[in-house]
Amino acid sequence: MAPPRRPAAIQAIVGEDSYLAEAVLEQVLADAVGSDRQESVRVLYGDEARWEDVLAAARAGSLFASSRAVVVRRAELLKYAAVPKDDEPAPEAPGRGKGKAEEDPVEAYAVSPAPDATLVLVAARPDRRKRPWKGLLARVVVHDAAPRKGRALRGYVEQELRRRGLRFSREALDQLIEEVGQDLRRLMGEVDKLEAWTAGRAEITGEDVAALLGRGLGQPLYLLSDAFAARDVPRTLELLERLLGDGEAGLRVLVTLHRSLRQVRGAVAMRAAGVPRPQIGAKLLPPNMQFKLDALVDASRRWSERDLARALDVLGRTDLAIKQGADEAVALVGAVVAACGEGAGAATLSRRAT
């Protein structure tokens, strides 16, 4: 049986997302020293130490551990005594005159690291333009801990859910990201809570997310917006009924429908002008909602400019009717059906609603 392969001798975890950095650090330490870390891990802090201290700790052997790890937190703050480059003369020493440039100690360690130690540098924003980071990051294993946004954030969360064997409905994951935002630590904290909340459940739903976040069973307005943009009349009316039943204001619902159509109209116009998809997303969607670009482009194919003009006119007339005292539920159901078209499904739903 082949012995386990040792991890890279020097590893840098670079980026400002502390959740990602800690997750990577945990995996690196597990690979380097396993679970028993009392005698095998030493932690230094960049604002309290110098590079000389780090290298000395990495080279220091141990009588109690065959594999060691030296972790340097806030490593970008390590003090560095610059060494002249190879083509520069070393400073004149008293009584010795000018001599050959000294070898950079950090670069020397990177070339010949201690065989029993893994050096882990955790740095939020190291200055890649200056030594030793300029040369060091090109030589060592670098883990990216930059904050994830948009699709990258969603992809990371989905990967974590698969790793844990959890299944979120698309609606639940959309709702979680919409409500919590782009903070990965907070997002994964809510995932931890949901995992405990729904222990043994096959799938975590939007209702689970809403209940845990303290928002009752009300459906968020953006789900209504998505369904309306897709001209999904049954789903739109279902969400409309829930929202109004939970006390959502009719005019706020109407504003959501209007904003949804304006967004689709923008996508229709940009597609007709040949604008690339990424630019459509950047223009029409906030950074944390870029993963919805495919749905928006698909929705834009379901509407013509004429359809959109007619639908916006319907919403305008509905706004006036509600402000003049019309029943909100009746007016909004009629608006959804009329705006989305008079197909057989819409007509049936219209009769059922009345």
C-alpha positions as a Markdown table, in Angstrom:
| # | Residue | x | y | z |
|---|---|---|---|---|
| 1 | Met | 0.0 | 0.0 | 0.0 |
| 2 | Ala | 1.5 | 3.3 | -1.1 |
| 3 | Pro | 2.0 | 5.9 | 1.7 |
| 4 | Pro | -0.3 | 8.9 | 1.6 |
| 5 | Arg | 1.0 | 11.8 | -0.5 |
| 6 | Arg | 2.1 | 14.7 | 1.6 |
| 7 | Pro | 0.4 | 18.1 | 0.9 |
| 8 | Ala | 2.4 | 20.9 | -0.7 |
| 9 | Ala | 5.0 | 22.3 | 1.7 |
| 10 | Ile | 3.8 | 25.9 | 1.3 |
| 11 | Gln | 0.2 | 26.9 | 0.7 |
| 12 | Ala | -1.4 | 30.4 | 0.6 |
| 13 | Ile | -5.1 | 31.0 | 1.2 |
| 14 | Val | -5.7 | 34.4 | -0.4 |
| 15 | Gly | -8.9 | 36.4 | -0.2 |
| 16 | Glu | -11.2 | 38.3 | 2.0 |
| 17 | Asp | -14.0 | 35.8 | 2.6 |
| 18 | Ser | -13.3 | 34.5 | 6.0 |
| 19 | Tyr | -15.8 | 31.6 | 5.7 |
| 20 | Leu | -14.0 | 30.3 | 2.5 |
| 21 | Ala | -10.6 | 30.8 | 4.1 |
| 22 | Glu | -11.5 | 28.8 | 7.2 |
| 23 | Ala | -13.0 | 26.0 | 5.1 |
| 24 | Val | -9.9 | 25.7 | 3.0 |
| 25 | Leu | -7.6 | 26.0 | 6.1 |
| 26 | Glu | -9.5 | 23.1 | 7.8 |
| 27 | Gln | -9.0 | 20.9 | 4.7 |
| 28 | Val | -5.3 | 21.8 | 4.4 |
| 29 | Leu | -4.7 | 21.0 | 8.1 |
| 30 | Ala | -6.7 | 17.7 | 7.8 |
| 31 | Asp | -4.4 | 16.7 | 4.9 |
| 32 | Ala | -1.3 | 17.9 | 6.6 |
| 33 | Val | -1.6 | 16.6 | 10.2 |
| 34 | Gly | -5.0 | 14.9 | 10.6 |
| 35 | Ser | -7.3 | 15.6 | 13.6 |
| 36 | Asp | -4.7 | 15.6 | 16.4 |
| 37 | Arg | -3.4 | 19.2 | 16.4 |
| 38 | Gln | -2.4 | 20.0 | 19.9 |
| 39 | Glu | 1.3 | 19.2 | 19.3 |
| 40 | Ser | 1.5 | 19.5 | 15.5 |
| 41 | Val | 0.0 | 23.0 | 14.7 |
| 42 | Arg | 1.6 | 26.3 | 15.6 |
| 43 | Val | -0.3 | 29.5 | 14.9 |
| 44 | Leu | 1.4 | 32.9 | 14.3 |
| 45 | Tyr | -0.1 | 36.3 | 13.5 |
| 46 | Gly | 1.3 | 38.6 | 10.9 |
| 47 | Asp | 0.8 | 41.8 | 12.9 |
| 48 | Glu | 2.8 | 40.3 | 15.7 |
| 49 | Ala | 5.6 | 38.4 | 13.9 |
| 50 | Arg | 8.2 | 38.8 | 11.2 |
| 51 | Trp | 9.1 | 36.6 | 8.3 |
| 52 | Glu | 12.2 | 35.5 | 10.2 |
| 53 | Asp | 9.9 | 34.1 | 13.0 |
| 54 | Val | 7.8 | 32.3 | 10.4 |
| 55 | Leu | 10.7 | 30.6 | 8.8 |
| 56 | Ala | 12.3 | 29.7 | 12.1 |
| 57 | Ala | 9.0 | 28.1 | 13.2 |
| 58 | Ala | 8.7 | 26.2 | 9.9 |
| 59 | Arg | 12.3 | 24.8 | 10.3 |
| 60 | Ala | 12.0 | 23.9 | 13.9 |
| 61 | Gly | 11.5 | 20.1 | 14.3 |
| 62 | Ser | 9.3 | 18.4 | 16.8 |
| 63 | Leu | 9.9 | 15.5 | 19.1 |
| 64 | Phe | 6.2 | 14.8 | 19.4 |
| 65 | Ala | 4.8 | 15.0 | 15.8 |
| 66 | Ser | 6.1 | 13.5 | 12.6 |
| 67 | Ser | 4.1 | 16.0 | 10.5 |
| 68 | Arg | 3.7 | 19.7 | 11.5 |
| 69 | Ala | 1.8 | 22.7 | 10.2 |
| 70 | Val | 2.7 | 26.4 | 10.8 |
| 71 | Val | -0.3 | 28.6 | 10.2 |
| 72 | Val | 0.2 | 32.4 | 9.8 |
| 73 | Arg | -3.0 | 34.4 | 10.1 |
| 74 | Arg | -3.1 | 37.9 | 8.7 |
| 75 | Ala | 0.1 | 37.0 | 6.8 |
| 76 | Glu | -0.1 | 40.1 | 4.6 |
| 77 | Leu | 1.0 | 42.1 | 7.7 |
| 78 | Leu | 4.2 | 40.2 | 8.2 |
| 79 | Lys | 7.2 | 42.6 | 8.4 |
| 80 | Tyr | 9.7 | 42.0 | 5.6 |
| 81 | Ala | 13.3 | 43.1 | 5.6 |
| 82 | Ala | 14.0 | 43.6 | 1.9 |
| 83 | Val | 17.0 | 41.9 | 0.4 |
| 84 | Pro | 18.8 | 43.4 | -2.6 |
| 85 | Lys | 18.1 | 41.8 | -5.9 |
| 86 | Asp | 20.7 | 39.7 | -7.6 |
| 87 | Asp | 21.8 | 42.5 | -9.9 |
| 88 | Glu | 22.2 | 45.0 | -7.0 |
| 89 | Pro | 25.2 | 45.2 | -4.7 |
| 90 | Ala | 24.6 | 44.4 | -1.1 |
| 91 | Pro | 24.9 | 47.3 | 1.4 |
| 92 | Glu | 28.4 | 48.0 | 2.5 |
| 93 | Ala | 29.2 | 46.3 | 5.8 |
| 94 | Pro | 31.5 | 48.1 | 8.3 |
| 95 | Gly | 35.1 | 47.1 | 7.5 |
| 96 | Arg | 34.1 | 44.7 | 4.7 |
| 97 | Gly | 33.2 | 46.9 | 1.8 |
| 98 | Lys | 30.6 | 46.0 | -0.8 |
| 99 | Gly | 29.9 | 42.3 | -1.3 |
| 100 | Lys | 27.7 | 39.9 | -3.2 |
| 101 | Ala | 23.9 | 40.3 | -2.7 |
| 102 | Glu | 22.5 | 38.0 | -0.1 |
| 103 | Glu | 19.9 | 35.4 | -1.0 |
| 104 | Asp | 16.3 | 36.2 | -0.1 |
| 105 | Pro | 15.5 | 34.0 | 2.9 |
| 106 | Val | 11.8 | 33.6 | 2.0 |
| 107 | Glu | 12.6 | 32.6 | -1.6 |
| 108 | Ala | 15.3 | 30.3 | -0.3 |
| 109 | Tyr | 12.8 | 28.5 | 2.0 |
| 110 | Ala | 10.4 | 28.2 | -0.9 |
| 111 | Val | 13.1 | 26.4 | -2.9 |
| 112 | Ser | 14.0 | 24.1 | 0.0 |
| 113 | Pro | 11.2 | 23.9 | 2.6 |
| 114 | Ala | 11.3 | 21.8 | 5.8 |
| 115 | Pro | 10.4 | 18.2 | 4.8 |
| 116 | Asp | 8.1 | 17.6 | 7.8 |
| 117 | Ala | 6.2 | 20.9 | 7.8 |
| 118 | Thr | 3.3 | 22.5 | 5.9 |
| 119 | Leu | 3.5 | 26.3 | 6.0 |
| 120 | Val | 0.0 | 27.9 | 5.5 |
| 121 | Leu | -0.2 | 31.6 | 4.9 |
| 122 | Val | -3.7 | 33.1 | 5.3 |
| 123 | Ala | -3.7 | 36.5 | 3.7 |
| 124 | Ala | -6.7 | 38.7 | 2.8 |
| 125 | Arg | -5.0 | 41.1 | 0.5 |
| 126 | Pro | -1.2 | 40.5 | 0.1 |
| 127 | Asp | 0.6 | 43.0 | -2.1 |
| 128 | Arg | 1.4 | 40.9 | -5.1 |
| 129 | Arg | 3.6 | 43.7 | -6.6 |
| 130 | Lys | 6.2 | 43.5 | -3.8 |
| 131 | Arg | 8.5 | 41.0 | -2.4 |
| 132 | Pro | 8.2 | 38.4 | -1.0 |
| 133 | Trp | 4.6 | 37.9 | -2.3 |
| 134 | Lys | 5.5 | 38.7 | -5.9 |
| 135 | Gly | 7.8 | 35.7 | -6.2 |
| 136 | Leu | 6.2 | 33.5 | -3.5 |
| 137 | Leu | 2.7 | 33.3 | -4.9 |
| 138 | Ala | 4.2 | 32.1 | -8.2 |
| 139 | Arg | 5.9 | 29.2 | -6.5 |
| 140 | Val | 3.4 | 27.9 | -3.9 |
| 141 | Val | -0.1 | 26.4 | -4.0 |
| 142 | Val | -2.6 | 29.2 | -3.9 |
| 143 | His | -6.2 | 28.7 | -2.7 |
| 144 | Asp | -8.8 | 31.3 | -3.8 |
| 145 | Ala | -10.8 | 32.8 | -0.9 |
| 146 | Ala | -12.1 | 35.8 | -2.7 |
| 147 | Pro | -15.8 | 36.6 | -2.0 |
| 148 | Arg | -18.2 | 34.7 | -4.3 |
| 149 | Lys | -20.9 | 36.7 | -6.0 |
| 150 | Gly | -23.9 | 35.9 | -8.3 |
| 151 | Arg | -23.6 | 32.6 | -10.0 |
| 152 | Ala | -20.3 | 31.8 | -8.3 |
| 153 | Leu | -21.9 | 32.2 | -4.9 |
| 154 | Arg | -24.9 | 30.1 | -5.9 |
| 155 | Gly | -22.7 | 27.4 | -7.4 |
| 156 | Tyr | -20.7 | 27.2 | -4.2 |
| 157 | Val | -23.8 | 26.8 | -2.1 |
| 158 | Glu | -25.2 | 24.2 | -4.4 |
| 159 | Gln | -21.9 | 22.3 | -4.2 |
| 160 | Glu | -22.0 | 22.4 | -0.4 |
| 161 | Leu | -25.6 | 21.2 | -0.4 |
| 162 | Arg | -24.7 | 18.2 | -2.6 |
| 163 | Arg | -21.7 | 17.4 | -0.3 |
| 164 | Arg | -24.1 | 17.3 | 2.7 |
| 165 | Gly | -26.7 | 15.3 | 0.8 |
| 166 | Leu | -29.3 | 18.1 | 1.1 |
| 167 | Arg | -31.8 | 18.8 | -1.6 |
| 168 | Phe | -33.2 | 22.3 | -1.8 |
| 169 | Ser | -36.0 | 23.1 | -4.2 |
| 170 | Arg | -35.0 | 25.8 | -6.7 |
| 171 | Glu | -37.6 | 28.1 | -5.1 |
| 172 | Ala | -36.1 | 27.5 | -1.6 |
| 173 | Leu | -32.5 | 28.3 | -2.8 |
| 174 | Asp | -33.7 | 31.4 | -4.7 |
| 175 | Gln | -35.5 | 32.6 | -1.6 |
| 176 | Leu | -32.6 | 32.0 | 0.7 |
| 177 | Ile | -30.1 | 33.9 | -1.4 |
| 178 | Glu | -32.7 | 36.7 | -2.0 |
| 179 | Glu | -33.4 | 37.1 | 1.8 |
| 180 | Val | -29.9 | 36.6 | 3.2 |
| 181 | Gly | -27.8 | 38.3 | 0.5 |
| 182 | Gln | -24.2 | 37.7 | -0.6 |
| 183 | Asp | -22.6 | 37.0 | 2.8 |
| 184 | Leu | -21.5 | 33.4 | 2.4 |
| 185 | Arg | -21.0 | 32.8 | 6.2 |
| 186 | Arg | -24.5 | 33.9 | 6.9 |
| 187 | Leu | -25.9 | 31.8 | 4.0 |
| 188 | Met | -24.2 | 28.7 | 5.2 |
| 189 | Gly | -25.3 | 29.5 | 8.8 |
| 190 | Glu | -28.9 | 29.5 | 7.6 |
| 191 | Val | -28.2 | 26.2 | 5.7 |
| 192 | Asp | -27.0 | 24.7 | 9.0 |
| 193 | Lys | -30.3 | 25.8 | 10.7 |
| 194 | Leu | -32.4 | 24.5 | 7.8 |
| 195 | Glu | -30.6 | 21.2 | 8.0 |
| 196 | Ala | -31.5 | 20.9 | 11.6 |
| 197 | Trp | -35.0 | 22.2 | 11.1 |
| 198 | Thr | -35.9 | 19.7 | 8.4 |
| 199 | Ala | -34.0 | 16.7 | 9.7 |
| 200 | Gly | -34.9 | 13.6 | 7.8 |
| 201 | Arg | -36.9 | 15.6 | 5.1 |
| 202 | Ala | -36.3 | 14.6 | 1.5 |
| 203 | Glu | -36.4 | 18.2 | 0.2 |
| 204 | Ile | -36.2 | 21.7 | 1.8 |
| 205 | Thr | -38.9 | 24.0 | 0.4 |
| 206 | Gly | -39.6 | 27.7 | 0.2 |
| 207 | Glu | -42.1 | 27.4 | 3.0 |
| 208 | Asp | -39.3 | 26.0 | 5.2 |
| 209 | Val | -37.0 | 28.9 | 4.4 |
| 210 | Ala | -39.8 | 31.5 | 5.0 |
| 211 | Ala | -40.7 | 29.9 | 8.3 |
| 212 | Leu | -37.2 | 29.7 | 9.6 |
| 213 | Leu | -36.4 | 33.3 | 8.6 |
| 214 | Gly | -39.4 | 34.4 | 10.6 |
| 215 | Arg | -41.5 | 35.5 | 7.7 |
| 216 | Gly | -44.4 | 33.1 | 8.2 |
| 217 | Leu | -45.6 | 31.2 | 5.1 |
| 218 | Gly | -45.9 | 34.3 | 2.9 |
| 219 | Gln | -44.3 | 33.9 | -0.6 |
| 220 | Pro | -41.7 | 36.6 | -1.5 |
| 221 | Leu | -42.7 | 39.0 | -4.2 |
| 222 | Tyr | -39.8 | 38.1 | -6.5 |
| 223 | Leu | -41.4 | 34.6 | -7.0 |
| 224 | Leu | -44.5 | 36.3 | -8.3 |
| 225 | Ser | -42.4 | 38.5 | -10.5 |
| 226 | Asp | -40.6 | 35.4 | -12.0 |
| 227 | Ala | -43.9 | 33.6 | -12.7 |
| 228 | Phe | -45.5 | 36.7 | -14.3 |
| 229 | Ala | -42.5 | 37.3 | -16.5 |
| 230 | Ala | -42.7 | 33.7 | -17.7 |
| 231 | Arg | -46.4 | 34.2 | -18.5 |
| 232 | Asp | -47.2 | 31.3 | -16.2 |
| 233 | Val | -50.7 | 32.2 | -15.3 |
| 234 | Pro | -51.6 | 29.3 | -13.0 |
| 235 | Arg | -48.4 | 29.9 | -10.9 |
| 236 | Thr | -48.9 | 33.7 | -10.9 |
| 237 | Leu | -52.5 | 33.4 | -9.6 |
| 238 | Glu | -51.5 | 30.9 | -7.0 |
| 239 | Leu | -48.8 | 33.2 | -5.6 |
| 240 | Leu | -51.1 | 36.2 | -5.9 |
| 241 | Glu | -53.7 | 34.4 | -3.8 |
| 242 | Arg | -51.1 | 33.6 | -1.1 |
| 243 | Leu | -49.7 | 37.1 | -1.0 |
| 244 | Leu | -53.0 | 38.8 | -0.7 |
| 245 | Gly | -54.1 | 36.2 | 1.9 |
| 246 | Asp | -51.0 | 37.0 | 3.9 |
| 247 | Gly | -51.9 | 40.7 | 3.9 |
| 248 | Glu | -49.6 | 42.0 | 1.1 |
| 249 | Ala | -50.8 | 45.3 | -0.2 |
| 250 | Gly | -52.4 | 45.2 | -3.6 |
| 251 | Leu | -50.6 | 48.2 | -4.9 |
| 252 | Arg | -47.2 | 46.7 | -3.9 |
| 253 | Val | -48.1 | 43.6 | -5.8 |
| 254 | Leu | -49.0 | 45.8 | -8.8 |
| 255 | Val | -45.6 | 47.6 | -8.6 |
| 256 | Thr | -43.9 | 44.2 | -8.6 |
| 257 | Leu | -45.8 | 43.1 | -11.7 |
| 258 | His | -45.0 | 46.4 | -13.5 |
| 259 | Arg | -41.3 | 46.2 | -12.6 |
| 260 | Ser | -41.2 | 42.6 | -13.9 |
| 261 | Leu | -42.6 | 43.7 | -17.3 |
| 262 | Arg | -40.2 | 46.6 | -17.6 |
| 263 | Gln | -37.3 | 44.2 | -17.0 |
| 264 | Val | -38.5 | 41.8 | -19.6 |
| 265 | Arg | -39.1 | 44.7 | -22.0 |
| 266 | Gly | -35.5 | 45.8 | -21.5 |
| 267 | Ala | -34.3 | 42.2 | -22.3 |
| 268 | Val | -36.5 | 42.1 | -25.4 |
| 269 | Ala | -35.0 | 45.4 | -26.7 |
| 270 | Met | -31.4 | 44.4 | -25.9 |
| 271 | Arg | -31.8 | 41.0 | -27.6 |
| 272 | Ala | -33.2 | 42.7 | -30.7 |
| 273 | Ala | -30.1 | 45.0 | -30.7 |
| 274 | Gly | -27.7 | 42.1 | -30.5 |
| 275 | Val | -26.4 | 42.9 | -27.0 |
| 276 | Pro | -24.4 | 40.0 | -25.6 |
| 277 | Arg | -26.1 | 38.0 | -22.8 |
| 278 | Pro | -23.6 | 39.0 | -20.0 |
| 279 | Gln | -24.2 | 42.7 | -20.8 |
| 280 | Ile | -28.0 | 42.1 | -20.6 |
| 281 | Gly | -27.5 | 40.6 | -17.1 |
| 282 | Ala | -25.2 | 43.4 | -16.0 |
| 283 | Lys | -27.7 | 46.0 | -17.1 |
| 284 | Leu | -30.9 | 44.5 | -15.9 |
| 285 | Leu | -30.1 | 42.3 | -12.9 |
| 286 | Pro | -28.4 | 43.1 | -9.5 |
| 287 | Pro | -25.1 | 41.4 | -8.9 |
| 288 | Asn | -26.6 | 38.8 | -6.5 |
| 289 | Met | -29.2 | 37.8 | -9.1 |
| 290 | Gln | -27.1 | 37.2 | -12.1 |
| 291 | Phe | -27.9 | 33.5 | -11.9 |
| 292 | Lys | -31.4 | 34.5 | -13.1 |
| 293 | Leu | -30.1 | 35.7 | -16.5 |
| 294 | Asp | -31.2 | 32.5 | -18.3 |
| 295 | Ala | -34.7 | 32.7 | -16.9 |
| 296 | Leu | -34.9 | 36.4 | -17.9 |
| 297 | Val | -33.8 | 35.8 | -21.5 |
| 298 | Asp | -36.2 | 32.9 | -21.7 |
| 299 | Ala | -39.0 | 35.1 | -20.5 |
| 300 | Ser | -38.1 | 37.7 | -23.1 |
| 301 | Arg | -38.8 | 35.2 | -25.8 |
| 302 | Arg | -42.4 | 34.8 | -24.6 |
| 303 | Trp | -43.4 | 38.4 | -25.1 |
| 304 | Ser | -43.5 | 40.7 | -28.2 |
| 305 | Glu | -43.2 | 44.4 | -27.9 |
| 306 | Arg | -46.9 | 44.6 | -28.7 |
| 307 | Asp | -47.7 | 42.1 | -26.0 |
| 308 | Leu | -45.7 | 44.2 | -23.5 |
| 309 | Ala | -47.3 | 47.5 | -24.5 |
| 310 | Arg | -50.7 | 45.9 | -24.0 |
| 311 | Ala | -49.8 | 44.3 | -20.7 |
| 312 | Leu | -48.4 | 47.6 | -19.3 |
| 313 | Asp | -51.5 | 49.4 | -20.4 |
| 314 | Val | -53.6 | 46.8 | -18.5 |
| 315 | Leu | -51.5 | 47.3 | -15.3 |
| 316 | Gly | -51.9 | 51.1 | -15.6 |
| 317 | Arg | -55.6 | 50.8 | -15.8 |
| 318 | Thr | -55.7 | 48.4 | -12.9 |
| 319 | Asp | -53.6 | 50.8 | -10.8 |
| 320 | Leu | -56.2 | 53.5 | -11.4 |
| 321 | Ala | -59.1 | 51.2 | -10.6 |
| 322 | Ile | -57.6 | 50.1 | -7.3 |
| 323 | Lys | -56.9 | 53.7 | -6.3 |
| 324 | Gln | -60.6 | 54.5 | -7.1 |
| 325 | Gly | -61.8 | 51.8 | -4.7 |
| 326 | Ala | -62.0 | 48.5 | -6.8 |
| 327 | Asp | -61.6 | 45.2 | -5.0 |
| 328 | Glu | -57.9 | 44.5 | -5.1 |
| 329 | Ala | -58.1 | 40.7 | -5.5 |
| 330 | Val | -60.6 | 40.9 | -8.3 |
| 331 | Ala | -58.7 | 43.7 | -10.1 |
| 332 | Leu | -55.4 | 42.0 | -9.8 |
| 333 | Val | -56.7 | 38.6 | -11.0 |
| 334 | Gly | -58.2 | 40.3 | -14.0 |
| 335 | Ala | -55.0 | 42.2 | -14.7 |
| 336 | Val | -52.9 | 39.0 | -14.6 |
| 337 | Val | -55.2 | 37.2 | -17.0 |
| 338 | Ala | -55.6 | 40.1 | -19.4 |
| 339 | Ala | -51.9 | 41.0 | -19.4 |
| 340 | Cys | -50.7 | 37.5 | -20.1 |
| 341 | Gly | -53.2 | 36.9 | -22.9 |
| 342 | Glu | -56.5 | 35.3 | -23.6 |
| 343 | Gly | -55.4 | 31.7 | -24.3 |
| 344 | Ala | -57.5 | 28.8 | -23.3 |
| 345 | Gly | -55.7 | 28.3 | -20.0 |
| 346 | Ala | -56.0 | 32.0 | -19.1 |
| 347 | Ala | -59.7 | 32.1 | -20.0 |
| 348 | Thr | -60.4 | 29.1 | -17.9 |
| 349 | Leu | -58.6 | 30.6 | -14.9 |
| 350 | Ser | -60.4 | 33.9 | -15.4 |
| 351 | Arg | -63.8 | 32.1 | -15.2 |
| 352 | Arg | -62.6 | 30.1 | -12.1 |
| 353 | Ala | -61.3 | 33.2 | -10.4 |
| 354 | Thr | -64.6 | 35.1 | -10.8 |
